[in-house]
Amino acid sequence: MWTLAPNTQKCLKEELHANVLVAGEYDVPEVAGQRVDYIIRDSKDHILSQRDSITRGKFTFVTETYDTFEVCFISKVPHERRGVSQDVMLDIKIGIEAKNYEGIGEAAKLKPMELELKRLEDLSEAIVQDFTLMRKREEEMRDTNESTNNRVLFFSLFSMACLLGLATWQVLYLRRYFKAKKLIE
């Protein structure tokens, strides 16, 4: 819940994986002469859901790719009117918590115990998918870390070789210079 000032926009962003169910419920108090719109977009500005002049409602969508999604609430007040701040209540559920297991149980005529087992099975699948994703990210980070480590190693070796070469050249140059000036033999 937050306060939305007149003629402003408030956006919430979330990174989501592919094939994730997102369900949301919003509640905005109605104010005369003032309206609130919402829009849900991905990072490529594709509009997934949009409504004008909202007060209360729900939205759902399933992500197609791994992307950043944003939910924006926009307050609009005519210029000749003075608007007031509105309290926006938003409840977003992602993944397993967004599924309606009561509806699934009624459709498949499942007993309460079978329904709870189905919910636990889905939860365990989500946990396994999260661990698989974490393992993949860990491998990518390790590869990046090893690559960076190798680059730093080669850069430091190159820097040392350059410094040794410069120091040798400086010693030889100064020796020649002092011999030319007859300061050393």
PDB file of C-alpha atoms in Angstrom:
ATOM      1  CA  MET A   1       0.000   0.000   0.000  1.00  0.00           C
ATOM      2  CA  TRP A   2       1.295   3.435  -0.891  1.00  0.00           C
ATOM      3  CA  THR A   3       0.038   6.931  -1.561  1.00  0.00           C
ATOM      4  CA  LEU A   4      -0.267   8.113  -5.156  1.00  0.00           C
ATOM      5  CA  ALA A   5      -0.098  11.886  -5.555  1.00  0.00           C
ATOM      6  CA  PRO A   6      -2.269  13.601  -8.207  1.00  0.00           C
ATOM      7  CA  ASN A   7      -0.874  13.619 -11.780  1.00  0.00           C
ATOM      8  CA  THR A   8       1.970  11.258 -10.921  1.00  0.00           C
ATOM      9  CA  GLN A   9       3.025   7.751 -11.818  1.00  0.00           C
ATOM     10  CA  LYS A  10       4.327   5.008  -9.529  1.00  0.00           C
ATOM     11  CA  CYS A  11       5.903   1.858 -10.979  1.00  0.00           C
ATOM     12  CA  LEU A  12       7.026  -1.405  -9.414  1.00  0.00           C
ATOM     13  CA  LYS A  13       9.513  -3.645 -11.260  1.00  0.00           C
ATOM     14  CA  GLU A  14      10.221  -7.332 -10.884  1.00  0.00           C
ATOM     15  CA  GLU A  15      12.494  -9.759 -12.720  1.00  0.00           C
ATOM     16  CA  LEU A  16      10.639 -12.952 -13.587  1.00  0.00           C
ATOM     17  CA  HIS A  17      11.588 -16.199 -15.281  1.00  0.00           C
ATOM     18  CA  ALA A  18       9.776 -17.757 -18.234  1.00  0.00           C
ATOM     19  CA  ASN A  19       6.426 -19.496 -17.717  1.00  0.00           C
ATOM     20  CA  VAL A  20       5.658 -17.897 -14.347  1.00  0.00           C
ATOM     21  CA  LEU A  21       2.077 -17.148 -13.360  1.00  0.00           C
ATOM     22  CA  VAL A  22       1.533 -13.655 -11.943  1.00  0.00           C
ATOM     23  CA  ALA A  23      -1.735 -12.679 -10.276  1.00  0.00           C
ATOM     24  CA  GLY A  24      -2.504  -9.316  -8.751  1.00  0.00           C
ATOM     25  CA  GLU A  25      -5.319  -7.599  -6.954  1.00  0.00           C
ATOM     26  CA  TYR A  26      -5.632  -3.839  -6.608  1.00  0.00           C
ATOM     27  CA  ASP A  27      -7.889  -1.446  -4.740  1.00  0.00           C
ATOM     28  CA  VAL A  28      -7.949   2.320  -5.300  1.00  0.00           C
ATOM     29  CA  PRO A  29     -10.481   4.561  -3.517  1.00  0.00           C
ATOM     30  CA  GLU A  30     -12.747   6.435  -5.914  1.00  0.00           C
ATOM     31  CA  VAL A  31     -12.343  10.238  -5.938  1.00  0.00           C
ATOM     32  CA  ALA A  32     -14.663  12.504  -7.926  1.00  0.00           C
ATOM     33  CA  GLY A  33     -12.998  14.133 -10.949  1.00  0.00           C
ATOM     34  CA  GLN A  34      -9.867  12.045 -10.592  1.00  0.00           C
ATOM     35  CA  ARG A  35      -8.952   8.757 -12.227  1.00  0.00           C
ATOM     36  CA  VAL A  36      -6.264   6.144 -11.843  1.00  0.00           C
ATOM     37  CA  ASP A  37      -5.068   3.871 -14.669  1.00  0.00           C
ATOM     38  CA  TYR A  38      -2.743   0.913 -14.519  1.00  0.00           C
ATOM     39  CA  ILE A  39      -0.492  -0.616 -17.148  1.00  0.00           C
ATOM     40  CA  ILE A  40       1.727  -3.694 -17.053  1.00  0.00           C
ATOM     41  CA  ARG A  41       4.696  -3.762 -19.454  1.00  0.00           C
ATOM     42  CA  ASP A  42       7.815  -5.776 -20.061  1.00  0.00           C
ATOM     43  CA  SER A  43      11.266  -4.272 -20.710  1.00  0.00           C
ATOM     44  CA  LYS A  44      10.533  -4.071 -24.460  1.00  0.00           C
ATOM     45  CA  ASP A  45       7.432  -1.918 -23.750  1.00  0.00           C
ATOM     46  CA  HIS A  46       4.998  -4.666 -24.764  1.00  0.00           C
ATOM     47  CA  ILE A  47       1.755  -4.062 -22.896  1.00  0.00           C
ATOM     48  CA  LEU A  48       0.580  -7.173 -21.047  1.00  0.00           C
ATOM     49  CA  SER A  49      -2.424  -5.624 -19.307  1.00  0.00           C
ATOM     50  CA  GLN A  50      -3.974  -2.165 -19.136  1.00  0.00           C
ATOM     51  CA  ARG A  51      -7.098  -0.623 -17.606  1.00  0.00           C
ATOM     52  CA  ASP A  52      -8.379   2.924 -17.367  1.00  0.00           C
ATOM     53  CA  SER A  53     -10.375   4.466 -14.509  1.00  0.00           C
ATOM     54  CA  ILE A  54      -9.836   1.639 -12.056  1.00  0.00           C
ATOM     55  CA  THR A  55     -11.142   1.276  -8.528  1.00  0.00           C
ATOM     56  CA  ARG A  56     -10.934  -2.426  -7.693  1.00  0.00           C
ATOM     57  CA  GLY A  57     -10.002  -5.477  -9.701  1.00  0.00           C
ATOM     58  CA  LYS A  58      -7.641  -8.302 -10.544  1.00  0.00           C
ATOM     59  CA  PHE A  59      -5.127  -9.109 -13.259  1.00  0.00           C
ATOM     60  CA  THR A  60      -3.238 -12.234 -14.276  1.00  0.00           C
ATOM     61  CA  PHE A  61      -0.629 -13.039 -16.878  1.00  0.00           C
ATOM     62  CA  VAL A  62       1.964 -15.701 -17.631  1.00  0.00           C
ATOM     63  CA  THR A  63       5.478 -14.642 -18.550  1.00  0.00           C
ATOM     64  CA  GLU A  64       6.805 -15.916 -21.863  1.00  0.00           C
ATOM     65  CA  THR A  65      10.503 -15.130 -21.397  1.00  0.00           C
ATOM     66  CA  TYR A  66      12.908 -14.135 -18.640  1.00  0.00           C
ATOM     67  CA  ASP A  67      12.405 -10.381 -18.428  1.00  0.00           C
ATOM     68  CA  THR A  68      11.797  -7.400 -16.173  1.00  0.00           C
ATOM     69  CA  PHE A  69       8.143  -6.530 -15.797  1.00  0.00           C
ATOM     70  CA  GLU A  70       6.726  -3.310 -14.403  1.00  0.00           C
ATOM     71  CA  VAL A  71       3.317  -2.472 -12.989  1.00  0.00           C
ATOM     72  CA  CYS A  72       2.532   1.257 -13.181  1.00  0.00           C
ATOM     73  CA  PHE A  73      -0.320   3.156 -11.592  1.00  0.00           C
ATOM     74  CA  ILE A  74      -0.987   6.589 -13.130  1.00  0.00           C
ATOM     75  CA  SER A  75      -3.064   9.270 -11.461  1.00  0.00           C
ATOM     76  CA  LYS A  76      -4.764  11.744 -13.806  1.00  0.00           C
ATOM     77  CA  VAL A  77      -6.515  14.953 -12.738  1.00  0.00           C
ATOM     78  CA  PRO A  78      -7.766  17.687 -15.093  1.00  0.00           C
ATOM     79  CA  HIS A  79      -5.697  20.874 -14.864  1.00  0.00           C
ATOM     80  CA  GLU A  80      -8.647  22.982 -13.730  1.00  0.00           C
ATOM     81  CA  ARG A  81      -9.251  20.680 -10.725  1.00  0.00           C
ATOM     82  CA  ARG A  82      -7.232  20.184  -7.615  1.00  0.00           C
ATOM     83  CA  GLY A  83      -6.505  16.527  -6.932  1.00  0.00           C
ATOM     84  CA  VAL A  84      -5.973  14.638  -3.711  1.00  0.00           C
ATOM     85  CA  SER A  85      -3.568  11.826  -2.911  1.00  0.00           C
ATOM     86  CA  GLN A  86      -5.007   8.322  -3.142  1.00  0.00           C
ATOM     87  CA  ASP A  87      -4.009   5.206  -1.256  1.00  0.00           C
ATOM     88  CA  VAL A  88      -3.277   2.345  -3.646  1.00  0.00           C
ATOM     89  CA  MET A  89      -3.402  -1.213  -2.327  1.00  0.00           C
ATOM     90  CA  LEU A  90      -1.660  -3.797  -4.514  1.00  0.00           C
ATOM     91  CA  ASP A  91      -1.215  -7.485  -3.741  1.00  0.00           C
ATOM     92  CA  ILE A  92       0.894  -9.394  -6.281  1.00  0.00           C
ATOM     93  CA  LYS A  93       1.379 -13.148  -6.079  1.00  0.00           C
ATOM     94  CA  ILE A  94       4.004 -14.865  -8.203  1.00  0.00           C
ATOM     95  CA  GLY A  95       4.435 -18.513  -9.126  1.00  0.00           C
ATOM     96  CA  ILE A  96       2.966 -21.189  -6.862  1.00  0.00           C
ATOM     97  CA  GLU A  97       1.245 -18.734  -4.530  1.00  0.00           C
ATOM     98  CA  ALA A  98      -0.682 -17.295  -7.507  1.00  0.00           C
ATOM     99  CA  LYS A  99      -2.334 -20.632  -8.352  1.00  0.00           C
ATOM    100  CA  ASN A 100      -5.938 -21.132  -7.290  1.00  0.00           C
ATOM    101  CA  TYR A 101      -5.861 -24.615  -5.795  1.00  0.00           C
ATOM    102  CA  GLU A 102      -9.502 -24.487  -4.737  1.00  0.00           C
ATOM    103  CA  GLY A 103     -10.505 -24.119  -8.383  1.00  0.00           C
ATOM    104  CA  ILE A 104      -8.141 -26.922  -9.403  1.00  0.00           C
ATOM    105  CA  GLY A 105      -9.571 -29.170  -6.685  1.00  0.00           C
ATOM    106  CA  GLU A 106     -13.154 -28.538  -7.751  1.00  0.00           C
ATOM    107  CA  ALA A 107     -12.377 -29.095 -11.442  1.00  0.00           C
ATOM    108  CA  ALA A 108     -10.509 -32.362 -10.837  1.00  0.00           C
ATOM    109  CA  LYS A 109     -12.793 -33.391  -7.928  1.00  0.00           C
ATOM    110  CA  LEU A 110      -9.847 -33.846  -5.589  1.00  0.00           C
ATOM    111  CA  LYS A 111     -10.130 -34.572  -1.886  1.00  0.00           C
ATOM    112  CA  PRO A 112      -8.561 -32.055   0.527  1.00  0.00           C
ATOM    113  CA  MET A 113      -5.584 -34.337   1.153  1.00  0.00           C
ATOM    114  CA  GLU A 114      -5.020 -34.855  -2.590  1.00  0.00           C
ATOM    115  CA  LEU A 115      -5.287 -31.109  -3.114  1.00  0.00           C
ATOM    116  CA  GLU A 116      -2.672 -30.459  -0.426  1.00  0.00           C
ATOM    117  CA  LEU A 117      -0.404 -33.089  -2.004  1.00  0.00           C
ATOM    118  CA  LYS A 118      -0.818 -31.375  -5.405  1.00  0.00           C
ATOM    119  CA  ARG A 119       0.118 -28.037  -3.829  1.00  0.00           C
ATOM    120  CA  LEU A 120       3.178 -29.572  -2.141  1.00  0.00           C
ATOM    121  CA  GLU A 121       4.196 -31.282  -5.391  1.00  0.00           C
ATOM    122  CA  ASP A 122       4.025 -27.959  -7.253  1.00  0.00           C
ATOM    123  CA  LEU A 123       5.955 -26.275  -4.451  1.00  0.00           C
ATOM    124  CA  SER A 124       8.705 -28.911  -4.578  1.00  0.00           C
ATOM    125  CA  GLU A 125       8.911 -28.557  -8.389  1.00  0.00           C
ATOM    126  CA  ALA A 126       9.288 -24.789  -7.986  1.00  0.00           C
ATOM    127  CA  ILE A 127      12.064 -25.293  -5.428  1.00  0.00           C
ATOM    128  CA  VAL A 128      13.892 -27.722  -7.738  1.00  0.00           C
ATOM    129  CA  GLN A 129      13.597 -25.239 -10.620  1.00  0.00           C
ATOM    130  CA  ASP A 130      14.955 -22.458  -8.400  1.00  0.00           C
ATOM    131  CA  PHE A 131      17.914 -24.599  -7.361  1.00  0.00           C
ATOM    132  CA  THR A 132      18.603 -25.510 -10.994  1.00  0.00           C
ATOM    133  CA  LEU A 133      18.532 -21.842 -11.918  1.00  0.00           C
ATOM    134  CA  MET A 134      20.820 -20.959  -9.005  1.00  0.00           C
ATOM    135  CA  ARG A 135      23.260 -23.671 -10.058  1.00  0.00           C
ATOM    136  CA  LYS A 136      23.267 -22.338 -13.627  1.00  0.00           C
ATOM    137  CA  ARG A 137      23.859 -18.781 -12.400  1.00  0.00           C
ATOM    138  CA  GLU A 138      26.610 -19.980 -10.075  1.00  0.00           C
ATOM    139  CA  GLU A 139      28.350 -21.677 -13.018  1.00  0.00           C
ATOM    140  CA  GLU A 140      28.071 -18.501 -15.096  1.00  0.00           C
ATOM    141  CA  MET A 141      29.446 -16.398 -12.246  1.00  0.00           C
ATOM    142  CA  ARG A 142      32.291 -18.848 -11.658  1.00  0.00           C
ATOM    143  CA  ASP A 143      33.189 -18.775 -15.368  1.00  0.00           C
ATOM    144  CA  THR A 144      33.129 -14.975 -15.329  1.00  0.00           C
ATOM    145  CA  ASN A 145      35.256 -14.923 -12.178  1.00  0.00           C
ATOM    146  CA  GLU A 146      37.828 -17.328 -13.652  1.00  0.00           C
ATOM    147  CA  SER A 147      37.948 -15.367 -16.907  1.00  0.00           C
ATOM    148  CA  THR A 148      38.472 -12.095 -15.033  1.00  0.00           C
ATOM    149  CA  ASN A 149      41.123 -13.737 -12.855  1.00  0.00           C
ATOM    150  CA  ASN A 150      43.028 -14.910 -15.967  1.00  0.00           C
ATOM    151  CA  ARG A 151      42.812 -11.461 -17.549  1.00  0.00           C
ATOM    152  CA  VAL A 152      44.139  -9.801 -14.382  1.00  0.00           C
ATOM    153  CA  LEU A 153      46.959 -12.351 -14.201  1.00  0.00           C
ATOM    154  CA  PHE A 154      48.028 -11.746 -17.813  1.00  0.00           C
ATOM    155  CA  PHE A 155      47.718  -7.989 -17.398  1.00  0.00           C
ATOM    156  CA  SER A 156      49.891  -8.049 -14.263  1.00  0.00           C
ATOM    157  CA  LEU A 157      52.488 -10.240 -16.007  1.00  0.00           C
ATOM    158  CA  PHE A 158      52.486  -7.868 -18.987  1.00  0.00           C
ATOM    159  CA  SER A 159      52.845  -4.878 -16.635  1.00  0.00           C
ATOM    160  CA  MET A 160      55.768  -6.543 -14.827  1.00  0.00           C
ATOM    161  CA  ALA A 161      57.485  -7.334 -18.136  1.00  0.00           C
ATOM    162  CA  CYS A 162      56.989  -3.719 -19.271  1.00  0.00           C
ATOM    163  CA  LEU A 163      58.408  -2.397 -15.972  1.00  0.00           C
ATOM    164  CA  LEU A 164      61.400  -4.742 -16.122  1.00  0.00           C
ATOM    165  CA  GLY A 165      62.052  -3.762 -19.738  1.00  0.00           C
ATOM    166  CA  LEU A 166      61.758  -0.056 -18.894  1.00  0.00           C
ATOM    167  CA  ALA A 167      64.059  -0.429 -15.849  1.00  0.00           C
ATOM    168  CA  THR A 168      66.676  -2.277 -17.942  1.00  0.00           C
ATOM    169  CA  TRP A 169      66.498   0.339 -20.683  1.00  0.00           C
ATOM    170  CA  GLN A 170      66.804   3.136 -18.094  1.00  0.00           C
ATOM    171  CA  VAL A 171      69.903   1.546 -16.484  1.00  0.00           C
ATOM    172  CA  LEU A 172      71.564   1.039 -19.897  1.00  0.00           C
ATOM    173  CA  TYR A 173      70.673   4.548 -21.044  1.00  0.00           C
ATOM    174  CA  LEU A 174      71.988   6.184 -17.853  1.00  0.00           C
ATOM    175  CA  ARG A 175      75.176   4.094 -18.004  1.00  0.00           C
ATOM    176  CA  ARG A 176      75.765   5.257 -21.598  1.00  0.00           C
ATOM    177  CA  TYR A 177      74.952   8.850 -20.640  1.00  0.00           C
ATOM    178  CA  PHE A 178      77.358   8.891 -17.679  1.00  0.00           C
ATOM    179  CA  LYS A 179      80.090   7.249 -19.775  1.00  0.00           C
ATOM    180  CA  ALA A 180      79.626   9.916 -22.446  1.00  0.00           C
ATOM    181  CA  LYS A 181      79.948  12.633 -19.788  1.00  0.00           C
ATOM    182  CA  LYS A 182      82.961  10.810 -18.352  1.00  0.00           C
ATOM    183  CA  LEU A 183      81.406  10.504 -14.863  1.00  0.00           C
ATOM    184  CA  ILE A 184      81.965   6.719 -14.715  1.00  0.00           C
ATOM    185  CA  GLU A 185      84.318   4.334 -16.488  1.00  0.00           C
TER     186      GLU A 185
END
